[in-house]
PDB file of C-alpha atoms and ligand atoms in Angstrom:
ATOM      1  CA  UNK A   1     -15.202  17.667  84.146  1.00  0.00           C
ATOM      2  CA  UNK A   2     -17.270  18.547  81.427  1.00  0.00           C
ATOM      3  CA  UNK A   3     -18.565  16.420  78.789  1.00  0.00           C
ATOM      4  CA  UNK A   4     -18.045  18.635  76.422  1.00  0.00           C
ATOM      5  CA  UNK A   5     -14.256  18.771  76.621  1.00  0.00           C
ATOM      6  CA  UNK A   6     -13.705  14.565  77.086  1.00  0.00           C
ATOM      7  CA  UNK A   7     -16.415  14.446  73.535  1.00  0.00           C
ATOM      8  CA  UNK A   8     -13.421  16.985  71.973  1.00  0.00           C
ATOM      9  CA  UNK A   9     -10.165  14.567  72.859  1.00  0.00           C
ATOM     10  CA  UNK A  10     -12.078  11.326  72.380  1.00  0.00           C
ATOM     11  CA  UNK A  11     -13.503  13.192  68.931  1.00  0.00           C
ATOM     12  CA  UNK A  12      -9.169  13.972  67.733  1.00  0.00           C
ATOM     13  CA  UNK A  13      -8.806  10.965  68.938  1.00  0.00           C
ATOM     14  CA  UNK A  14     -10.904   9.202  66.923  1.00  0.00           C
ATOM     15  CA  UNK A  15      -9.927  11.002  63.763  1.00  0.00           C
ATOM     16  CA  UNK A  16      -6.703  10.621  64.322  1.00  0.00           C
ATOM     17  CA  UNK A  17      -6.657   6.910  64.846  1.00  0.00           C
ATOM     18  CA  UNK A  18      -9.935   5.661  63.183  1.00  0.00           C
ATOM     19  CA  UNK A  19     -12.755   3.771  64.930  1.00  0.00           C
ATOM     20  CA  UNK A  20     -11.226   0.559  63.783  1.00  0.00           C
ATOM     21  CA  UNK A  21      -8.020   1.472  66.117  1.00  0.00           C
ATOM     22  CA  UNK A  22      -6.917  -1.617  67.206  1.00  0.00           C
ATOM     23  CA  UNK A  23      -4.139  -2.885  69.916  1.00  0.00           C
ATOM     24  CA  UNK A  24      -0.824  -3.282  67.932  1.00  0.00           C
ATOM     25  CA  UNK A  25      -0.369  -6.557  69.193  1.00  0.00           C
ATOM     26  CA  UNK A  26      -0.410  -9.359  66.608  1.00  0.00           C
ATOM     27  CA  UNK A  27      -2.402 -12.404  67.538  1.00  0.00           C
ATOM     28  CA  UNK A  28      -5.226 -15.329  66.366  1.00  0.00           C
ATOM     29  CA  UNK A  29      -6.478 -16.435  69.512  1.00  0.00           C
ATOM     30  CA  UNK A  30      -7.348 -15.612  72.354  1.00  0.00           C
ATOM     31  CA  UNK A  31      -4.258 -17.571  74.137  1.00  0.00           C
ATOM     32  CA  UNK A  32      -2.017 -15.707  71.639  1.00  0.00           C
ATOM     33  CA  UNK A  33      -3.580 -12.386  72.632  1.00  0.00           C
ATOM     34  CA  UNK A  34      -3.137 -13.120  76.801  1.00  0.00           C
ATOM     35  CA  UNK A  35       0.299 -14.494  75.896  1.00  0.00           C
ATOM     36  CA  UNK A  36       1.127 -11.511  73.905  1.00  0.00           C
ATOM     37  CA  UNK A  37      -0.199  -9.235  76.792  1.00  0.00           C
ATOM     38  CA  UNK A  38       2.144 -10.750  79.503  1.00  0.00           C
ATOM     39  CA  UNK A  39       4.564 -10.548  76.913  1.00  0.00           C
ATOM     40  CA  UNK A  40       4.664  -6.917  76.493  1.00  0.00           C
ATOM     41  CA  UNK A  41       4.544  -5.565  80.091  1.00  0.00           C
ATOM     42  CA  UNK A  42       8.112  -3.604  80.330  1.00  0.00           C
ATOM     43  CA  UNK A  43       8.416  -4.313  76.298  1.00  0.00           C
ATOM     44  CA  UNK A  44       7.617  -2.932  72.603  1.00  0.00           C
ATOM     45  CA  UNK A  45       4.657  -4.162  70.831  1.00  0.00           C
ATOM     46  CA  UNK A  46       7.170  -4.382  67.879  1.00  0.00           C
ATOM     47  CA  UNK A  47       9.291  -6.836  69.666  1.00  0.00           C
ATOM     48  CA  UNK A  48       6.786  -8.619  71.028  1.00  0.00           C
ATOM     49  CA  UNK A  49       5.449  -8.923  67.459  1.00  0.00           C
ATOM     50  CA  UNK A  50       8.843 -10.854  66.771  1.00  0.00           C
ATOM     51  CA  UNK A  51       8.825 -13.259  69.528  1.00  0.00           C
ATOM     52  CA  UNK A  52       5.207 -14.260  68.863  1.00  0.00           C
ATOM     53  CA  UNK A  53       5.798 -14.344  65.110  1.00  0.00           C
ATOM     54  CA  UNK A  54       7.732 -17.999  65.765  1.00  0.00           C
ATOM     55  CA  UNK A  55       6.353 -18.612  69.031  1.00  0.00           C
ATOM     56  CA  UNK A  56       2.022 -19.033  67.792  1.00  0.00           C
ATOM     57  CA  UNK A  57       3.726 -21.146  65.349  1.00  0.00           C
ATOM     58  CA  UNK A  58       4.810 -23.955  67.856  1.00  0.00           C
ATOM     59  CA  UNK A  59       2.649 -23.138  70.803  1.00  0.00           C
ATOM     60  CA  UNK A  60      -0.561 -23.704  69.885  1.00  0.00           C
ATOM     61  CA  UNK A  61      -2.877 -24.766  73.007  1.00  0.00           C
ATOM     62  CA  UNK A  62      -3.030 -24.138  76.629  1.00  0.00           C
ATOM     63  CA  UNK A  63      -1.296 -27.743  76.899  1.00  0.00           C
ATOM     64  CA  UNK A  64       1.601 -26.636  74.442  1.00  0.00           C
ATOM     65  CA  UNK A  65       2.402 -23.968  76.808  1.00  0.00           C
ATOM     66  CA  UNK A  66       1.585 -25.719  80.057  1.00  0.00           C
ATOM     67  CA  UNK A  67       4.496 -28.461  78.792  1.00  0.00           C
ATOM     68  CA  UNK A  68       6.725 -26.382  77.757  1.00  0.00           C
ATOM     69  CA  UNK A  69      10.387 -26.875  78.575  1.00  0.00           C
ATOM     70  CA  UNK A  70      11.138 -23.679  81.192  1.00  0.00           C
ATOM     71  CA  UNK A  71      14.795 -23.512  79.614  1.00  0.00           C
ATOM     72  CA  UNK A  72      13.752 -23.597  75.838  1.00  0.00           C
ATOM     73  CA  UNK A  73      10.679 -21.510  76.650  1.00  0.00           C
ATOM     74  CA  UNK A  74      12.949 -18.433  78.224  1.00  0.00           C
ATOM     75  CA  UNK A  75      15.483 -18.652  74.625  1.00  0.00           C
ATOM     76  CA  UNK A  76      12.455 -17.627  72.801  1.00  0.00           C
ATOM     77  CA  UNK A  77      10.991 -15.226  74.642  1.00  0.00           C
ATOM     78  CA  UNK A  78      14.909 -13.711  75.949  1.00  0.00           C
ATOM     79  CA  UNK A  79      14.844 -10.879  74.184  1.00  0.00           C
ATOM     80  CA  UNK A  80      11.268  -9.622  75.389  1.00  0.00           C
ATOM     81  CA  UNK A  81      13.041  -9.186  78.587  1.00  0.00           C
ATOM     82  CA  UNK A  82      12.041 -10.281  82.099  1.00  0.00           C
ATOM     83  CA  UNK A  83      11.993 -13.598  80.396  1.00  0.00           C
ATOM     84  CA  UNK A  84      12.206 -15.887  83.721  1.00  0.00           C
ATOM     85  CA  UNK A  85       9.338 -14.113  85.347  1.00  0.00           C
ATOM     86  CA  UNK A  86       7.456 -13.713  82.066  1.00  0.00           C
ATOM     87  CA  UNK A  87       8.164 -17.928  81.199  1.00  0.00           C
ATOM     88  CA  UNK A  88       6.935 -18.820  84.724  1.00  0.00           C
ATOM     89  CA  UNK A  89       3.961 -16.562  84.693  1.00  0.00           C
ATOM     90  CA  UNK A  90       2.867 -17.852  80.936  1.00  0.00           C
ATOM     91  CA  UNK A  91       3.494 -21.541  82.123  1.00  0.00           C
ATOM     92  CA  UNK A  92       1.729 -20.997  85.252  1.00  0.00           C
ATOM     93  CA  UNK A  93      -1.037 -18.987  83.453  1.00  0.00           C
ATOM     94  CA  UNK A  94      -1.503 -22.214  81.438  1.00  0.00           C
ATOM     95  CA  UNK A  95      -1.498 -24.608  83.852  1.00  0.00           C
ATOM     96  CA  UNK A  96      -3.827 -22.671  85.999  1.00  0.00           C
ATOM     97  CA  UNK A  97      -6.399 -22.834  82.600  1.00  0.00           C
ATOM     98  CA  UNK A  98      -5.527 -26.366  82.218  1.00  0.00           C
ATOM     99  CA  UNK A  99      -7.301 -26.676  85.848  1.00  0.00           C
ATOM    100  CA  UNK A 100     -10.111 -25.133  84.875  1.00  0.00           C
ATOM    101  CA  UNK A 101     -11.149 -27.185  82.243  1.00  0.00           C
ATOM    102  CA  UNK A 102      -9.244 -25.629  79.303  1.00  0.00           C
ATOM    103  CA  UNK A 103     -10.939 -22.485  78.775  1.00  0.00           C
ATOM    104  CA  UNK A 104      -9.714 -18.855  79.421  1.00  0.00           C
ATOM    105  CA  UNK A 105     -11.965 -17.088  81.876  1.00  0.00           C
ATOM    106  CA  UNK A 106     -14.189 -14.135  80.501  1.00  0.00           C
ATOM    107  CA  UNK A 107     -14.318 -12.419  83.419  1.00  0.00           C
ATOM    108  CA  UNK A 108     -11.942 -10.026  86.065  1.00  0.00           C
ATOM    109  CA  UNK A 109     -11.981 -11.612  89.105  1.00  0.00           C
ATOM    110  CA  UNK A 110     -11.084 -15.384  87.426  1.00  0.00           C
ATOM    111  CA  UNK A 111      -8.645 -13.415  84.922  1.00  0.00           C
ATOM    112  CA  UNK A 112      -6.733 -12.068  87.800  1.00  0.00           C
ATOM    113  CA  UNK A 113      -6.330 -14.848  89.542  1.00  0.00           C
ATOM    114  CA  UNK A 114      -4.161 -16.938  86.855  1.00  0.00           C
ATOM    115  CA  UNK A 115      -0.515 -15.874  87.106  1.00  0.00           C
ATOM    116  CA  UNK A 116       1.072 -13.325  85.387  1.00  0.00           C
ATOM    117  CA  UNK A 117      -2.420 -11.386  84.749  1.00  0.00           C
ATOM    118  CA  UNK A 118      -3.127  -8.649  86.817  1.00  0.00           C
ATOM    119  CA  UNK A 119      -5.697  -5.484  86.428  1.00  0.00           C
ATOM    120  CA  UNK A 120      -4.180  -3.915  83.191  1.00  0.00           C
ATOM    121  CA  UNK A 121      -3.677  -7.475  81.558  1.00  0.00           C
ATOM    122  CA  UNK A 122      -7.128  -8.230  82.603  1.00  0.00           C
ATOM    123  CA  UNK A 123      -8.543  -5.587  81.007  1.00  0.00           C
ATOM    124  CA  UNK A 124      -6.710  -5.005  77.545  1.00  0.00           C
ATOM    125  CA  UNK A 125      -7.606  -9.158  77.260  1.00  0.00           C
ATOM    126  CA  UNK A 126     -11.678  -8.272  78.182  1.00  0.00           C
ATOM    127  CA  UNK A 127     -11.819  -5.039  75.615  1.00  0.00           C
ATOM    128  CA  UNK A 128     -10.174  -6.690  73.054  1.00  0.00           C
ATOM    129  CA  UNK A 129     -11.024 -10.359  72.656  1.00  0.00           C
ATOM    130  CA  UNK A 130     -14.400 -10.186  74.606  1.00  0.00           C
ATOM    131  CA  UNK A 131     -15.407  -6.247  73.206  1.00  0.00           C
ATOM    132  CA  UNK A 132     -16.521  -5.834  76.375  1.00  0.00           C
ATOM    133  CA  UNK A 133     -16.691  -2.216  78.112  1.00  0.00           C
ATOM    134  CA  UNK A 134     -13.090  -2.155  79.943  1.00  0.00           C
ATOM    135  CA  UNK A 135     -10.598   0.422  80.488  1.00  0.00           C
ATOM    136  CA  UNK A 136      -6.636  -0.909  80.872  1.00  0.00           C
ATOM    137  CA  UNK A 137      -4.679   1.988  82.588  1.00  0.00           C
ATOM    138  CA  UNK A 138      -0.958   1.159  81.475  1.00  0.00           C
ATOM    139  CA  UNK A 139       2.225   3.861  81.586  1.00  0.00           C
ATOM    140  CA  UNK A 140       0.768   5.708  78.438  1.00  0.00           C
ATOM    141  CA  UNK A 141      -3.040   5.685  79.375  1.00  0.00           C
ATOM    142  CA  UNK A 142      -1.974   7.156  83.327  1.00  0.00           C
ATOM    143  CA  UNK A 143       0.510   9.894  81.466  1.00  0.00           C
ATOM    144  CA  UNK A 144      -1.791  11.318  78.840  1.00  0.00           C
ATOM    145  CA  UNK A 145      -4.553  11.397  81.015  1.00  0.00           C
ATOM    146  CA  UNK A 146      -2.961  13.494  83.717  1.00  0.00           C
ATOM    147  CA  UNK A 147      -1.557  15.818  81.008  1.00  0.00           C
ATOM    148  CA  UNK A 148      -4.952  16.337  79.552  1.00  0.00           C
ATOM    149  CA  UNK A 149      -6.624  16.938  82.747  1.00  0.00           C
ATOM    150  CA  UNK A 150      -8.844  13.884  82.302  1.00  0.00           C
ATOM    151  CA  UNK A 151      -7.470  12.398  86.025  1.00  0.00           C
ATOM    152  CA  UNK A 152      -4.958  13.945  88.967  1.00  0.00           C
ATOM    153  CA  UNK A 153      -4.532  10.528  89.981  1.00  0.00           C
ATOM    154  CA  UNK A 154      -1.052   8.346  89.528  1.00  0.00           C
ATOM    155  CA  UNK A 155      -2.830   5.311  90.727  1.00  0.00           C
ATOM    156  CA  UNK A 156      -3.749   3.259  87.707  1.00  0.00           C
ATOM    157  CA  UNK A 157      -7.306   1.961  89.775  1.00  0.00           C
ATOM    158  CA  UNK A 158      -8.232   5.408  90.527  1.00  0.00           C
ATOM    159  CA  UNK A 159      -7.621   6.752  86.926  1.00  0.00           C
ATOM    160  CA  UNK A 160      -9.694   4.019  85.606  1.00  0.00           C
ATOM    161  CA  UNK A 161     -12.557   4.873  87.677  1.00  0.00           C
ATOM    162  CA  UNK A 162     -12.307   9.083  86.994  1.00  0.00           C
ATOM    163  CA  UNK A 163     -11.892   7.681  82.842  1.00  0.00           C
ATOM    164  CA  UNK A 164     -15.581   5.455  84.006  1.00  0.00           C
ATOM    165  CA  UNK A 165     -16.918   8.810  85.666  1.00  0.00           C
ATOM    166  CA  UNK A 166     -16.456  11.053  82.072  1.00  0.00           C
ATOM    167  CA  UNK A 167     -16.411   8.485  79.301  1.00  0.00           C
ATOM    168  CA  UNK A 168     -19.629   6.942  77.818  1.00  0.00           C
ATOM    169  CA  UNK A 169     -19.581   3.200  78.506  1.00  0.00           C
ATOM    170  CA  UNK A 170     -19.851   2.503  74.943  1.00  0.00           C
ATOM    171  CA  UNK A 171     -16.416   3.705  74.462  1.00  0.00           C
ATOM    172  CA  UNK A 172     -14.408   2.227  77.166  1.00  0.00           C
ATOM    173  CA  UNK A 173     -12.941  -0.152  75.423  1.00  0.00           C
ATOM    174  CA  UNK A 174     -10.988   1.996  72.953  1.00  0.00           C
ATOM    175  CA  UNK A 175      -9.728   4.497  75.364  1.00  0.00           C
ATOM    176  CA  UNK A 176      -6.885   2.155  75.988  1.00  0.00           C
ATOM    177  CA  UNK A 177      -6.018   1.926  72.427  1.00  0.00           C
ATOM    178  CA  UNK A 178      -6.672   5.432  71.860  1.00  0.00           C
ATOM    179  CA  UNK A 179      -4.614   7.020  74.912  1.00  0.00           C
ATOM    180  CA  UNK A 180      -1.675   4.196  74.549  1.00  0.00           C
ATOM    181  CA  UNK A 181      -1.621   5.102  70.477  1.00  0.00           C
ATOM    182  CA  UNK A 182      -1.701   8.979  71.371  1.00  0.00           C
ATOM    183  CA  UNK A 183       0.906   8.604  74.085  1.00  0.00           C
ATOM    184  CA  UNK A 184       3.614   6.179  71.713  1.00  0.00           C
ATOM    185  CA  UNK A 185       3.290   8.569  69.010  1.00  0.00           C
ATOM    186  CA  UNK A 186       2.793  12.021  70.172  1.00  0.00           C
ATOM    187  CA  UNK A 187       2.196  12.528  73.406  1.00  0.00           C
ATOM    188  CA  UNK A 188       5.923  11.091  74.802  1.00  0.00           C
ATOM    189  CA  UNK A 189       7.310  10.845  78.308  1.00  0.00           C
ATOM    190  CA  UNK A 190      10.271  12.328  77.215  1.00  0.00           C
ATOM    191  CA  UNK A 191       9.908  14.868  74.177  1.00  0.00           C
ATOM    192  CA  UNK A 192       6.161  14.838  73.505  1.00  0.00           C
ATOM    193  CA  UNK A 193       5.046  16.705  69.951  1.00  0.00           C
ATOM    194  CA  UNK A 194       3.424  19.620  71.258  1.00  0.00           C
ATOM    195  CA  UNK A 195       3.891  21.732  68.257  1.00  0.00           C
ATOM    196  CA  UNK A 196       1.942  19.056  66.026  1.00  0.00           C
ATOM    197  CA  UNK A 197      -0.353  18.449  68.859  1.00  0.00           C
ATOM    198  CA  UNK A 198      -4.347  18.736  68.593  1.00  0.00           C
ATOM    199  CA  UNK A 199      -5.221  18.560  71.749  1.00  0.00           C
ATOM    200  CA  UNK A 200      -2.993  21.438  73.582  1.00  0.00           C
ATOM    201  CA  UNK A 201      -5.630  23.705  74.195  1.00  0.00           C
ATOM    202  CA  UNK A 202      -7.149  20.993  76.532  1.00  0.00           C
ATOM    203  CA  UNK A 203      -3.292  20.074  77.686  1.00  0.00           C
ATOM    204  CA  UNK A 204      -2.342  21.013  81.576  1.00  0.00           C
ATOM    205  CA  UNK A 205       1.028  20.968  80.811  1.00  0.00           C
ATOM    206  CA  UNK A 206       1.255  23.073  77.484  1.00  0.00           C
ATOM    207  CA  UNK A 207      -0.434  25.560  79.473  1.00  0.00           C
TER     208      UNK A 207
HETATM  209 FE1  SF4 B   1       0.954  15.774  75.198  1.00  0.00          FE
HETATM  210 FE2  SF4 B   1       2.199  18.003  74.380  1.00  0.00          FE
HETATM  211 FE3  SF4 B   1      -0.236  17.384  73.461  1.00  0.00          FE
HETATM  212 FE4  SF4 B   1       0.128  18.142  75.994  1.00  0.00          FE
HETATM  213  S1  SF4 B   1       0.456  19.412  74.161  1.00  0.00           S
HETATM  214  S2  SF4 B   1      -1.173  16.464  75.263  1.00  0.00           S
HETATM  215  S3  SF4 B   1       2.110  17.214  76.488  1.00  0.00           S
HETATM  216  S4  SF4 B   1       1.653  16.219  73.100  1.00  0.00           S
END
């Protein structure tokens, strides 16, 4: 693809959203952030907001979490949904820190290695906290992409590498929050805004 064309979305993008764009996931730390991430797979960042709103409050450390009582833990985080798997993964996540001496890792291969963090959580926790160059292919990032030609891939490692081929490594790290921004507000699954949209003439599917 041309470089010309990726400069023109990332260029919308960018006015549309700012250069300050940042994930809409509230959070302090960096354990708030990770929790909030494995909090929000199959969720809203607005209900995840919620939860955490209480939750940072009482759950402070790694050992907070790595105590926790399973039972109380999955009332407060219920209504995030998948709140068994999500509890055990958190608890596990910070027991599995606990082992290492207390300190989240900073890099991929430790990162995906503590439970409930896999590619995706990996890298939105890297870009974010760390500002290091990362790209986090979620539902929204692997949609928009294949509408705007950027990737023909479905497979969220292979879009992530076509994104490395076309993308400057200096931006990386906001085409996560740039695509996943573009895709909740405009570009839908279901009922996208094509009529308001700035970037049809590069769309495959408008076409
Ligand atoms: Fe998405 Fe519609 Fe814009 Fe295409 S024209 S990128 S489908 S909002």
């Amino acid at each position: 693809m041309e470089n010309g064309k990726t400069n023109e979305i990332f260029g919308v993008l960018r006015e549309l959203f700012g250069v300050e764009a940042k994930i809409e996931l509230n959070y302090a730390t960096e354990l708030d952030l990770l929790v909030a991430i494995i909090l929000s797979a199959q969720c809203t960042d607005k209900r995840v907001n919620l939860v955490t709103e209480k939750l940072f409050k009482k759950y402070r450390t790694v050992a907070d979490y790595a105590n926790a009582d399973v039972k109380i833990f999955e009332s407060e985080i219920h209504s995030c949904g998948f709140y068994r798997n999500k509890t055990s993964n958190i608890i596990g996540m910070a027991k599995a820190v606990q082992e290492l001496g207390g300190k989240i890792p900073a890099d991929m291969e430790a990162l995906v290695k503590l439970p409930g963090v896999g590619r995706k959580t990996a890298n939105v926790f890297l870009a974010e906290w760390h500002k290091l160059p990362a790209i986090a292919v979620d539902t929204h990032v692997a949609r928009v992409s294949r509408r705007l030609g950027l990737t023909k891939s479905k497979n969220p490692e292979v879009i992530e590498r076509d994104l490395k081929q076309i993308v400057d490594k200096k931006d990386w790290r906001r085409v996560n929050i740039y695509l996943v921004l573009f895709g909740r507000y405009y570009c839908k699954a279901i009922k996208p805004q094509c009529e308001v949209c700035k970037l049809k003439k590069h769309c495959l599917e408008f076409k």
